[in-house]
Amino acid sequence: MLVLIVNQNLMLSRLILLVTGLFFALIATIAAYQFMLPVLAGGILSLFLYSPSQRLHQFSRLPLTLCITIIILCFCTASTGLIIIVGALFWNDIVRLVEQIPALFKMLADAVQNSFYQLLPLITKIENWTHSKGLIPDYTTDSLLRSLEKQFTELIQKAGEVLFIELSLFLSTLPGMLFETVITLLSSFFFIKERERLTLKIKALLSSSFRSHVKKVAAAIRFYTWSYVQAQMLLTAITAVIVLSGLLILKIDGAPAIALAAALLDLIPLIGTSALFLPWIFYCWINELNSLMIGLIIIQSLLVASRQILEPKIIGQTLGIHPFITFLLIYLSFQSFGFMGIIFSPLILLLISTFIKSGTASLIKEYIKNGTVLK
């Protein structure tokens, strides 16, 4: 009996120690995200540029420092060229859309008011029925409807103003991002150059079996992450093609920029293209733009159908996590990292799924139960 109590206390203490360690790791991650994001980005970038740098070094026999510099310059050149091409294709449309955002949201607010006016006969019938039954006093119904209309209209107008301000601030901070880009590239350079030395120091602290498990986990993370990124790129490309084709058929101005915005929205969990098309469809319905409304409904239906058909297979094969846990983690990511947490939550889910599939969860369970890990 005494041995059982002691074992239970040891298990509880190990569980508390593990939870405490995870808590401090989360705090450190949040702090690193807030204060060292360019350095973290440089570390991630170094994972992609390390192999090309080593191959160039082995093939050309040039100094490693020079090879790393060449690879980083090639990466910067390719990225800059891509940005210039995208800017040349979409910049004017993007700026025009940003300038029109307040007017578009005002039009949507006016459409909401018009919808209240159109529903007024039905609301009047409901009011008369509630008054005849004595369920709600006259002044309560009137004040409730006026308050609802006013608050909803103000919400749409404020949302448009906030979105316009945020996009304007983002566009204005693009030149200031140059310094952070330089820090990212320098961090990537040093991570690539010192990777072997850091790896040797870490290996000296770990046992051979633990190193083998870490190597297995790293390989699984690379495989599943790349598979997931490829799948999302395919889904995003399909979204962009559907939206662009539909808007060109409908003869909408700025169709390429809208298609790009829809593709970017499609990457955001729980939001997607509905944030773009549902208000647009509602506005067309209120203003009796029936042909445009039907076209937008067809586009949104095609997007939803393609997602429903393709996404379950992709998410099921790569993540394999229950939808409620997915939703909970997205919420926690939003609370911890803000809007960027929503964007990166699929990758966090992917890491958790990879840890489970690679047996790391079993090792944690073994540690809590018996206090042993890989030796």
mmCIF file of C-alpha atoms in Angstrom:
data_model
loop_
_atom_site.group_PDB
_atom_site.id
_atom_site.type_symbol
_atom_site.label_atom_id
_atom_site.label_comp_id
_atom_site.label_asym_id
_atom_site.label_seq_id
_atom_site.Cartn_x
_atom_site.Cartn_y
_atom_site.Cartn_z
ATOM 1 C CA MET A 1 0.000 0.000 0.000
ATOM 2 C CA LEU A 2 2.831 2.362 0.915
ATOM 3 C CA VAL A 3 4.632 1.525 -2.339
ATOM 4 C CA LEU A 4 1.471 2.292 -4.335
ATOM 5 C CA ILE A 5 1.072 5.676 -2.638
ATOM 6 C CA VAL A 6 4.731 6.501 -3.271
ATOM 7 C CA ASN A 7 4.411 5.535 -6.951
ATOM 8 C CA GLN A 8 1.305 7.680 -7.337
ATOM 9 C CA ASN A 9 3.070 10.640 -5.746
ATOM 10 C CA LEU A 10 6.040 10.151 -8.056
ATOM 11 C CA MET A 11 3.761 10.000 -11.097
ATOM 12 C CA LEU A 12 1.997 13.163 -9.970
ATOM 13 C CA SER A 13 5.291 14.965 -9.399
ATOM 14 C CA ARG A 14 6.581 13.926 -12.831
ATOM 15 C CA LEU A 15 3.322 15.088 -14.422
ATOM 16 C CA ILE A 16 3.567 18.449 -12.644
ATOM 17 C CA LEU A 17 7.200 18.756 -13.737
ATOM 18 C CA LEU A 18 6.271 17.988 -17.332
ATOM 19 C CA VAL A 19 3.344 20.443 -17.371
ATOM 20 C CA THR A 20 5.548 23.122 -15.801
ATOM 21 C CA GLY A 21 8.203 22.537 -18.439
ATOM 22 C CA LEU A 22 5.638 22.792 -21.234
ATOM 23 C CA PHE A 23 4.230 25.968 -19.682
ATOM 24 C CA PHE A 24 7.637 27.648 -19.557
ATOM 25 C CA ALA A 25 8.347 26.432 -23.093
ATOM 26 C CA LEU A 26 5.113 28.100 -24.221
ATOM 27 C CA ILE A 27 6.059 31.318 -22.422
ATOM 28 C CA ALA A 28 9.499 31.224 -24.052
ATOM 29 C CA THR A 29 7.918 30.645 -27.471
ATOM 30 C CA ILE A 30 5.551 33.599 -27.035
ATOM 31 C CA ALA A 31 8.418 35.823 -25.861
ATOM 32 C CA ALA A 32 10.606 34.716 -28.767
ATOM 33 C CA TYR A 33 7.761 35.417 -31.183
ATOM 34 C CA GLN A 34 7.246 38.915 -29.798
ATOM 35 C CA PHE A 35 10.881 39.980 -29.416
ATOM 36 C CA MET A 36 12.952 37.714 -31.706
ATOM 37 C CA LEU A 37 10.700 37.021 -34.686
ATOM 38 C CA PRO A 38 13.334 37.969 -37.333
ATOM 39 C CA VAL A 39 15.852 35.627 -35.676
ATOM 40 C CA LEU A 40 13.298 32.805 -35.602
ATOM 41 C CA ALA A 41 12.481 33.471 -39.246
ATOM 42 C CA GLY A 42 16.191 33.291 -40.014
ATOM 43 C CA GLY A 43 16.421 29.933 -38.260
ATOM 44 C CA ILE A 44 13.508 28.578 -40.295
ATOM 45 C CA LEU A 45 14.987 29.968 -43.512
ATOM 46 C CA SER A 46 18.326 28.310 -42.726
ATOM 47 C CA LEU A 47 16.616 24.906 -42.739
ATOM 48 C CA PHE A 48 15.776 25.415 -46.423
ATOM 49 C CA LEU A 49 19.072 27.012 -47.480
ATOM 50 C CA TYR A 50 21.441 24.673 -45.625
ATOM 51 C CA SER A 51 21.379 21.822 -48.156
ATOM 52 C CA PRO A 52 21.903 24.061 -51.241
ATOM 53 C CA SER A 53 24.813 25.764 -49.466
ATOM 54 C CA GLN A 54 26.456 22.425 -48.627
ATOM 55 C CA ARG A 55 25.952 21.096 -52.152
ATOM 56 C CA LEU A 56 27.452 24.218 -53.697
ATOM 57 C CA HIS A 57 30.385 23.964 -51.274
ATOM 58 C CA GLN A 58 31.025 20.313 -52.165
ATOM 59 C CA PHE A 59 30.598 20.841 -55.899
ATOM 60 C CA SER A 60 32.569 24.071 -56.364
ATOM 61 C CA ARG A 61 35.148 23.643 -53.555
ATOM 62 C CA LEU A 62 34.626 27.297 -52.708
ATOM 63 C CA PRO A 63 34.793 28.451 -49.064
ATOM 64 C CA LEU A 64 31.624 27.661 -47.137
ATOM 65 C CA THR A 65 31.128 31.315 -46.193
ATOM 66 C CA LEU A 66 31.160 32.339 -49.853
ATOM 67 C CA CYS A 67 28.769 29.511 -50.790
ATOM 68 C CA ILE A 68 26.301 30.550 -48.081
ATOM 69 C CA THR A 69 26.486 34.154 -49.272
ATOM 70 C CA ILE A 70 25.852 33.107 -52.884
ATOM 71 C CA ILE A 71 22.827 30.975 -51.936
ATOM 72 C CA ILE A 72 21.332 33.762 -49.794
ATOM 73 C CA LEU A 73 21.865 36.280 -52.606
ATOM 74 C CA CYS A 74 20.190 33.904 -55.066
ATOM 75 C CA PHE A 75 17.280 33.520 -52.667
ATOM 76 C CA CYS A 76 16.986 37.306 -52.270
ATOM 77 C CA THR A 77 17.141 37.800 -56.038
ATOM 78 C CA ALA A 78 14.437 35.205 -56.685
ATOM 79 C CA SER A 79 12.216 36.585 -53.899
ATOM 80 C CA THR A 80 12.674 40.172 -55.068
ATOM 81 C CA GLY A 81 11.894 39.208 -58.641
ATOM 82 C CA LEU A 82 8.737 37.407 -57.547
ATOM 83 C CA ILE A 83 7.640 40.419 -55.471
ATOM 84 C CA ILE A 84 8.289 42.762 -58.400
ATOM 85 C CA ILE A 85 6.268 40.556 -60.746
ATOM 86 C CA VAL A 86 3.379 40.284 -58.287
ATOM 87 C CA GLY A 87 3.535 44.018 -57.598
ATOM 88 C CA ALA A 88 3.515 44.858 -61.289
ATOM 89 C CA LEU A 89 0.494 42.616 -61.845
ATOM 90 C CA PHE A 90 -1.591 43.447 -58.787
ATOM 91 C CA TRP A 91 -0.321 46.643 -57.125
ATOM 92 C CA ASN A 92 -2.662 49.099 -58.824
ATOM 93 C CA ASP A 93 -5.680 46.870 -58.188
ATOM 94 C CA ILE A 94 -4.682 46.331 -54.547
ATOM 95 C CA VAL A 95 -4.224 50.064 -53.900
ATOM 96 C CA ARG A 96 -7.553 50.820 -55.587
ATOM 97 C CA LEU A 97 -9.323 48.197 -53.484
ATOM 98 C CA VAL A 98 -7.757 49.532 -50.278
ATOM 99 C CA GLU A 99 -8.897 53.046 -51.142
ATOM 100 C CA GLN A 100 -12.422 51.801 -51.847
ATOM 101 C CA ILE A 101 -12.804 49.782 -48.635
ATOM 102 C CA PRO A 102 -14.528 52.562 -46.585
ATOM 103 C CA ALA A 103 -16.967 53.265 -49.430
ATOM 104 C CA LEU A 104 -17.672 49.548 -49.887
ATOM 105 C CA PHE A 105 -18.435 49.059 -46.204
ATOM 106 C CA LYS A 106 -20.631 52.170 -46.219
ATOM 107 C CA MET A 107 -22.549 50.686 -49.128
ATOM 108 C CA LEU A 108 -22.898 47.461 -47.149
ATOM 109 C CA ALA A 109 -24.194 49.408 -44.135
ATOM 110 C CA ASP A 110 -26.730 51.152 -46.370
ATOM 111 C CA ALA A 111 -27.740 47.753 -47.696
ATOM 112 C CA VAL A 112 -28.358 46.555 -44.131
ATOM 113 C CA GLN A 113 -30.601 49.552 -43.493
ATOM 114 C CA ASN A 114 -32.489 48.850 -46.712
ATOM 115 C CA SER A 115 -32.958 45.241 -45.633
ATOM 116 C CA PHE A 116 -34.547 46.447 -42.385
ATOM 117 C CA TYR A 117 -36.909 48.615 -44.403
ATOM 118 C CA GLN A 118 -37.814 45.685 -46.658
ATOM 119 C CA LEU A 119 -38.490 43.478 -43.652
ATOM 120 C CA LEU A 120 -40.537 46.190 -41.960
ATOM 121 C CA PRO A 121 -43.964 44.733 -42.932
ATOM 122 C CA LEU A 122 -43.008 41.362 -41.459
ATOM 123 C CA ILE A 123 -41.616 43.040 -38.343
ATOM 124 C CA THR A 124 -44.850 45.031 -38.000
ATOM 125 C CA LYS A 125 -46.913 41.842 -38.099
ATOM 126 C CA ILE A 126 -44.705 40.280 -35.433
ATOM 127 C CA GLU A 127 -45.010 43.429 -33.306
ATOM 128 C CA ASN A 128 -48.806 43.423 -33.584
ATOM 129 C CA TRP A 129 -48.947 39.772 -32.607
ATOM 130 C CA THR A 130 -46.665 40.250 -29.574
ATOM 131 C CA HIS A 131 -48.628 43.349 -28.515
ATOM 132 C CA SER A 132 -51.965 41.550 -28.846
ATOM 133 C CA LYS A 133 -50.702 38.723 -26.676
ATOM 134 C CA GLY A 134 -49.149 41.140 -24.188
ATOM 135 C CA LEU A 135 -45.769 39.427 -24.475
ATOM 136 C CA ILE A 136 -43.644 42.531 -25.058
ATOM 137 C CA PRO A 137 -44.515 46.193 -24.369
ATOM 138 C CA ASP A 138 -44.664 48.598 -27.295
ATOM 139 C CA TYR A 139 -41.645 50.640 -26.305
ATOM 140 C CA THR A 140 -39.522 47.510 -25.755
ATOM 141 C CA THR A 141 -39.991 46.233 -29.308
ATOM 142 C CA ASP A 142 -39.385 49.628 -30.910
ATOM 143 C CA SER A 143 -36.256 50.327 -28.875
ATOM 144 C CA LEU A 144 -34.929 46.816 -29.498
ATOM 145 C CA LEU A 145 -35.311 47.082 -33.266
ATOM 146 C CA ARG A 146 -33.815 50.558 -33.428
ATOM 147 C CA SER A 147 -30.908 49.518 -31.228
ATOM 148 C CA LEU A 148 -30.289 46.400 -33.311
ATOM 149 C CA GLU A 149 -30.326 48.327 -36.576
ATOM 150 C CA LYS A 150 -28.078 51.069 -35.212
ATOM 151 C CA GLN A 151 -25.527 48.714 -33.648
ATOM 152 C CA PHE A 152 -25.314 46.465 -36.702
ATOM 153 C CA THR A 153 -24.846 49.434 -39.024
ATOM 154 C CA GLU A 154 -22.188 50.964 -36.773
ATOM 155 C CA LEU A 155 -20.434 47.596 -36.552
ATOM 156 C CA ILE A 156 -20.121 47.344 -40.331
ATOM 157 C CA GLN A 157 -18.915 50.945 -40.659
ATOM 158 C CA LYS A 158 -16.331 50.502 -37.891
ATOM 159 C CA ALA A 159 -15.173 47.216 -39.401
ATOM 160 C CA GLY A 160 -14.567 48.967 -42.703
ATOM 161 C CA GLU A 161 -12.682 51.805 -41.018
ATOM 162 C CA VAL A 162 -10.524 49.401 -38.994
ATOM 163 C CA LEU A 163 -9.746 47.269 -42.050
ATOM 164 C CA PHE A 164 -8.821 50.356 -44.062
ATOM 165 C CA ILE A 165 -6.558 51.648 -41.284
ATOM 166 C CA GLU A 166 -4.856 48.272 -40.794
ATOM 167 C CA LEU A 167 -4.209 47.797 -44.513
ATOM 168 C CA SER A 168 -2.938 51.362 -44.831
ATOM 169 C CA LEU A 169 -0.596 50.845 -41.880
ATOM 170 C CA PHE A 170 0.626 47.578 -43.382
ATOM 171 C CA LEU A 171 1.369 49.220 -46.710
ATOM 172 C CA SER A 172 3.115 52.113 -44.959
ATOM 173 C CA THR A 173 5.317 49.758 -42.903
ATOM 174 C CA LEU A 174 6.608 47.855 -45.930
ATOM 175 C CA PRO A 175 9.744 50.063 -46.211
ATOM 176 C CA GLY A 176 10.382 49.639 -42.475
ATOM 177 C CA MET A 177 10.379 45.867 -42.864
ATOM 178 C CA LEU A 178 13.699 46.137 -44.694
ATOM 179 C CA PHE A 179 15.647 46.204 -41.407
ATOM 180 C CA GLU A 180 13.907 43.080 -40.130
ATOM 181 C CA THR A 181 14.605 41.383 -43.453
ATOM 182 C CA VAL A 182 18.316 42.132 -43.060
ATOM 183 C CA ILE A 183 18.255 40.672 -39.524
ATOM 184 C CA THR A 184 16.520 37.564 -40.861
ATOM 185 C CA LEU A 185 19.125 37.051 -43.588
ATOM 186 C CA LEU A 186 22.036 37.597 -41.184
ATOM 187 C CA SER A 187 20.516 35.156 -38.701
ATOM 188 C CA SER A 188 20.073 32.619 -41.474
ATOM 189 C CA PHE A 189 23.714 33.063 -42.483
ATOM 190 C CA PHE A 190 25.013 32.373 -38.980
ATOM 191 C CA PHE A 191 22.619 29.473 -38.414
ATOM 192 C CA ILE A 192 23.839 27.795 -41.613
ATOM 193 C CA LYS A 193 27.498 28.450 -40.877
ATOM 194 C CA GLU A 194 27.372 27.269 -37.263
ATOM 195 C CA ARG A 195 24.903 24.427 -37.752
ATOM 196 C CA GLU A 196 27.442 21.599 -37.669
ATOM 197 C CA ARG A 197 29.129 22.985 -34.565
ATOM 198 C CA LEU A 198 25.804 23.405 -32.772
ATOM 199 C CA THR A 199 24.744 19.919 -33.853
ATOM 200 C CA LEU A 200 27.904 18.373 -32.423
ATOM 201 C CA LYS A 201 27.430 20.149 -29.094
ATOM 202 C CA ILE A 202 23.821 19.011 -28.853
ATOM 203 C CA LYS A 203 24.736 15.430 -29.785
ATOM 204 C CA ALA A 204 27.302 15.366 -26.991
ATOM 205 C CA LEU A 205 24.522 16.058 -24.482
ATOM 206 C CA LEU A 206 22.168 13.334 -25.767
ATOM 207 C CA SER A 207 22.332 9.553 -25.746
ATOM 208 C CA SER A 208 22.518 7.613 -29.000
ATOM 209 C CA SER A 209 18.959 6.270 -28.692
ATOM 210 C CA PHE A 210 17.583 9.736 -27.933
ATOM 211 C CA ARG A 211 19.495 11.167 -30.915
ATOM 212 C CA SER A 212 17.991 8.452 -33.088
ATOM 213 C CA HIS A 213 14.497 9.353 -31.908
ATOM 214 C CA VAL A 214 15.086 13.080 -32.479
ATOM 215 C CA LYS A 215 16.321 12.302 -35.984
ATOM 216 C CA LYS A 216 13.188 10.237 -36.613
ATOM 217 C CA VAL A 217 10.939 13.047 -35.374
ATOM 218 C CA ALA A 218 12.784 15.653 -37.470
ATOM 219 C CA ALA A 219 12.427 13.519 -40.608
ATOM 220 C CA ALA A 220 8.708 13.035 -39.919
ATOM 221 C CA ILE A 221 8.219 16.782 -39.363
ATOM 222 C CA ARG A 222 9.942 17.596 -42.651
ATOM 223 C CA PHE A 223 7.915 15.002 -44.563
ATOM 224 C CA TYR A 224 4.481 15.866 -43.164
ATOM 225 C CA THR A 225 5.087 19.620 -43.217
ATOM 226 C CA TRP A 226 6.172 19.601 -46.842
ATOM 227 C CA SER A 227 3.241 17.355 -47.775
ATOM 228 C CA TYR A 228 0.822 19.693 -46.009
ATOM 229 C CA VAL A 229 2.328 22.815 -47.588
ATOM 230 C CA GLN A 230 2.119 21.235 -51.045
ATOM 231 C CA ALA A 231 -1.514 20.304 -50.462
ATOM 232 C CA GLN A 232 -2.404 23.810 -49.257
ATOM 233 C CA MET A 233 -0.623 25.362 -52.234
ATOM 234 C CA LEU A 234 -2.687 23.140 -54.534
ATOM 235 C CA LEU A 235 -5.950 24.096 -52.799
ATOM 236 C CA THR A 236 -5.006 27.782 -52.876
ATOM 237 C CA ALA A 237 -4.174 27.597 -56.580
ATOM 238 C CA ILE A 238 -7.541 25.939 -57.263
ATOM 239 C CA THR A 239 -9.282 28.703 -55.298
ATOM 240 C CA ALA A 240 -7.456 31.433 -57.218
ATOM 241 C CA VAL A 241 -8.288 29.842 -60.584
ATOM 242 C CA ILE A 242 -11.988 29.422 -59.715
ATOM 243 C CA VAL A 243 -12.340 32.984 -58.413
ATOM 244 C CA LEU A 244 -10.377 34.565 -61.259
ATOM 245 C CA SER A 245 -12.294 32.634 -63.926
ATOM 246 C CA GLY A 246 -15.650 33.447 -62.356
ATOM 247 C CA LEU A 247 -14.922 37.150 -61.902
ATOM 248 C CA LEU A 248 -13.607 37.481 -65.450
ATOM 249 C CA ILE A 249 -16.803 35.877 -66.742
ATOM 250 C CA LEU A 250 -18.805 38.338 -64.625
ATOM 251 C CA LYS A 251 -16.604 41.190 -65.973
ATOM 252 C CA ILE A 252 -15.610 42.459 -62.511
ATOM 253 C CA ASP A 253 -12.935 45.170 -62.378
ATOM 254 C CA GLY A 254 -9.804 44.220 -60.455
ATOM 255 C CA ALA A 255 -10.476 40.491 -60.806
ATOM 256 C CA PRO A 256 -6.786 39.440 -60.413
ATOM 257 C CA ALA A 257 -6.420 41.349 -57.127
ATOM 258 C CA ILE A 258 -9.706 39.962 -55.792
ATOM 259 C CA ALA A 259 -8.626 36.438 -56.772
ATOM 260 C CA LEU A 260 -5.335 36.961 -54.928
ATOM 261 C CA ALA A 261 -7.204 38.209 -51.845
ATOM 262 C CA ALA A 262 -9.530 35.188 -51.999
ATOM 263 C CA ALA A 263 -6.553 32.829 -52.242
ATOM 264 C CA LEU A 264 -4.948 34.435 -49.176
ATOM 265 C CA LEU A 265 -8.221 34.317 -47.229
ATOM 266 C CA ASP A 266 -8.542 30.657 -48.160
ATOM 267 C CA LEU A 267 -5.401 29.949 -46.120
ATOM 268 C CA ILE A 268 -7.003 31.267 -42.919
ATOM 269 C CA PRO A 269 -8.822 28.583 -40.897
ATOM 270 C CA LEU A 270 -12.465 29.219 -39.919
ATOM 271 C CA ILE A 271 -12.643 32.269 -42.203
ATOM 272 C CA GLY A 272 -11.843 31.398 -45.794
ATOM 273 C CA THR A 273 -13.425 32.989 -48.823
ATOM 274 C CA SER A 274 -16.772 33.380 -47.034
ATOM 275 C CA ALA A 275 -15.457 36.597 -45.469
ATOM 276 C CA LEU A 276 -15.210 38.028 -48.981
ATOM 277 C CA PHE A 277 -18.189 36.590 -50.828
ATOM 278 C CA LEU A 278 -20.983 36.442 -48.238
ATOM 279 C CA PRO A 279 -21.105 40.253 -47.633
ATOM 280 C CA TRP A 280 -20.805 40.774 -51.381
ATOM 281 C CA ILE A 281 -23.702 38.395 -52.073
ATOM 282 C CA PHE A 282 -25.773 40.074 -49.354
ATOM 283 C CA TYR A 283 -25.148 43.497 -50.879
ATOM 284 C CA CYS A 284 -26.176 42.262 -54.331
ATOM 285 C CA TRP A 285 -29.343 40.727 -52.896
ATOM 286 C CA ILE A 286 -30.386 43.957 -51.164
ATOM 287 C CA ASN A 287 -29.722 46.054 -54.256
ATOM 288 C CA GLU A 288 -31.423 43.535 -56.567
ATOM 289 C CA LEU A 289 -28.270 42.818 -58.602
ATOM 290 C CA ASN A 290 -29.610 39.364 -59.332
ATOM 291 C CA SER A 291 -27.271 38.290 -62.136
ATOM 292 C CA LEU A 292 -24.162 39.271 -60.167
ATOM 293 C CA MET A 293 -25.570 37.661 -57.023
ATOM 294 C CA ILE A 294 -26.191 34.357 -58.819
ATOM 295 C CA GLY A 295 -22.686 34.433 -60.283
ATOM 296 C CA LEU A 296 -21.106 35.042 -56.875
ATOM 297 C CA ILE A 297 -23.207 32.269 -55.326
ATOM 298 C CA ILE A 298 -21.985 29.869 -58.020
ATOM 299 C CA ILE A 299 -18.363 30.867 -57.369
ATOM 300 C CA GLN A 300 -18.719 30.441 -53.597
ATOM 301 C CA SER A 301 -20.520 27.113 -54.075
ATOM 302 C CA LEU A 302 -17.704 25.833 -56.285
ATOM 303 C CA LEU A 303 -15.143 26.929 -53.691
ATOM 304 C CA VAL A 304 -17.005 25.225 -50.850
ATOM 305 C CA ALA A 305 -17.535 22.056 -52.902
ATOM 306 C CA SER A 306 -13.863 21.830 -53.884
ATOM 307 C CA ARG A 307 -12.822 22.342 -50.258
ATOM 308 C CA GLN A 308 -15.305 19.762 -48.976
ATOM 309 C CA ILE A 309 -14.092 17.187 -51.491
ATOM 310 C CA LEU A 310 -10.337 17.750 -51.324
ATOM 311 C CA GLU A 311 -9.631 19.099 -47.835
ATOM 312 C CA PRO A 312 -10.897 16.150 -45.714
ATOM 313 C CA LYS A 313 -8.580 13.772 -47.516
ATOM 314 C CA ILE A 314 -5.614 16.112 -47.129
ATOM 315 C CA ILE A 315 -6.278 17.053 -43.508
ATOM 316 C CA GLY A 316 -7.178 13.486 -42.576
ATOM 317 C CA GLN A 317 -4.003 12.053 -44.046
ATOM 318 C CA THR A 318 -1.642 14.703 -42.706
ATOM 319 C CA LEU A 319 -3.181 15.753 -39.375
ATOM 320 C CA GLY A 320 -5.604 13.090 -38.184
ATOM 321 C CA ILE A 321 -6.739 15.255 -35.240
ATOM 322 C CA HIS A 322 -10.304 15.564 -33.939
ATOM 323 C CA PRO A 323 -12.097 18.723 -35.196
ATOM 324 C CA PHE A 324 -12.887 19.936 -31.650
ATOM 325 C CA ILE A 325 -9.218 19.743 -30.667
ATOM 326 C CA THR A 326 -8.403 21.585 -33.883
ATOM 327 C CA PHE A 327 -10.874 24.361 -33.038
ATOM 328 C CA LEU A 328 -9.591 24.576 -29.447
ATOM 329 C CA LEU A 329 -5.977 24.881 -30.553
ATOM 330 C CA ILE A 330 -6.879 27.560 -33.105
ATOM 331 C CA TYR A 331 -8.571 29.546 -30.329
ATOM 332 C CA LEU A 332 -5.578 29.157 -27.996
ATOM 333 C CA SER A 333 -3.222 30.160 -30.816
ATOM 334 C CA PHE A 334 -5.306 33.278 -31.426
ATOM 335 C CA GLN A 335 -5.218 34.172 -27.721
ATOM 336 C CA SER A 336 -1.437 33.643 -27.558
ATOM 337 C CA PHE A 337 -0.216 35.040 -30.878
ATOM 338 C CA GLY A 338 -3.129 37.116 -32.170
ATOM 339 C CA PHE A 339 -4.267 36.925 -35.774
ATOM 340 C CA MET A 340 -1.001 35.282 -36.858
ATOM 341 C CA GLY A 341 -1.825 32.420 -34.501
ATOM 342 C CA ILE A 342 -4.869 31.581 -36.635
ATOM 343 C CA ILE A 343 -2.724 31.498 -39.757
ATOM 344 C CA PHE A 344 -0.009 29.267 -38.273
ATOM 345 C CA SER A 345 -2.330 27.031 -36.238
ATOM 346 C CA PRO A 346 -2.419 24.329 -38.976
ATOM 347 C CA LEU A 347 1.361 24.016 -38.768
ATOM 348 C CA ILE A 348 1.132 23.758 -34.966
ATOM 349 C CA LEU A 349 -1.463 21.022 -35.384
ATOM 350 C CA LEU A 350 0.844 19.327 -37.843
ATOM 351 C CA LEU A 351 3.688 19.339 -35.314
ATOM 352 C CA ILE A 352 1.447 17.871 -32.610
ATOM 353 C CA SER A 353 0.218 15.171 -34.991
ATOM 354 C CA THR A 354 3.792 14.348 -35.986
ATOM 355 C CA PHE A 355 4.859 14.009 -32.350
ATOM 356 C CA ILE A 356 1.993 11.589 -31.778
ATOM 357 C CA LYS A 357 2.742 9.515 -34.883
ATOM 358 C CA SER A 358 6.472 9.347 -34.144
ATOM 359 C CA GLY A 359 5.904 7.846 -30.689
ATOM 360 C CA THR A 360 6.833 10.923 -28.662
ATOM 361 C CA ALA A 361 3.488 10.803 -26.841
ATOM 362 C CA SER A 362 4.222 7.204 -25.808
ATOM 363 C CA LEU A 363 7.609 8.271 -24.468
ATOM 364 C CA ILE A 364 5.971 11.030 -22.413
ATOM 365 C CA LYS A 365 3.468 8.525 -21.038
ATOM 366 C CA GLU A 366 6.304 6.141 -20.171
ATOM 367 C CA TYR A 367 8.163 8.924 -18.383
ATOM 368 C CA ILE A 368 5.110 9.864 -16.306
ATOM 369 C CA LYS A 369 4.400 6.240 -15.444
ATOM 370 C CA ASN A 370 7.887 4.854 -14.801
ATOM 371 C CA GLY A 371 10.192 7.882 -14.830
ATOM 372 C CA THR A 372 12.274 6.470 -17.677
ATOM 373 C CA VAL A 373 13.135 7.904 -21.065
ATOM 374 C CA LEU A 374 15.324 6.795 -23.936
ATOM 375 C CA LYS A 375 18.823 5.957 -22.791
#
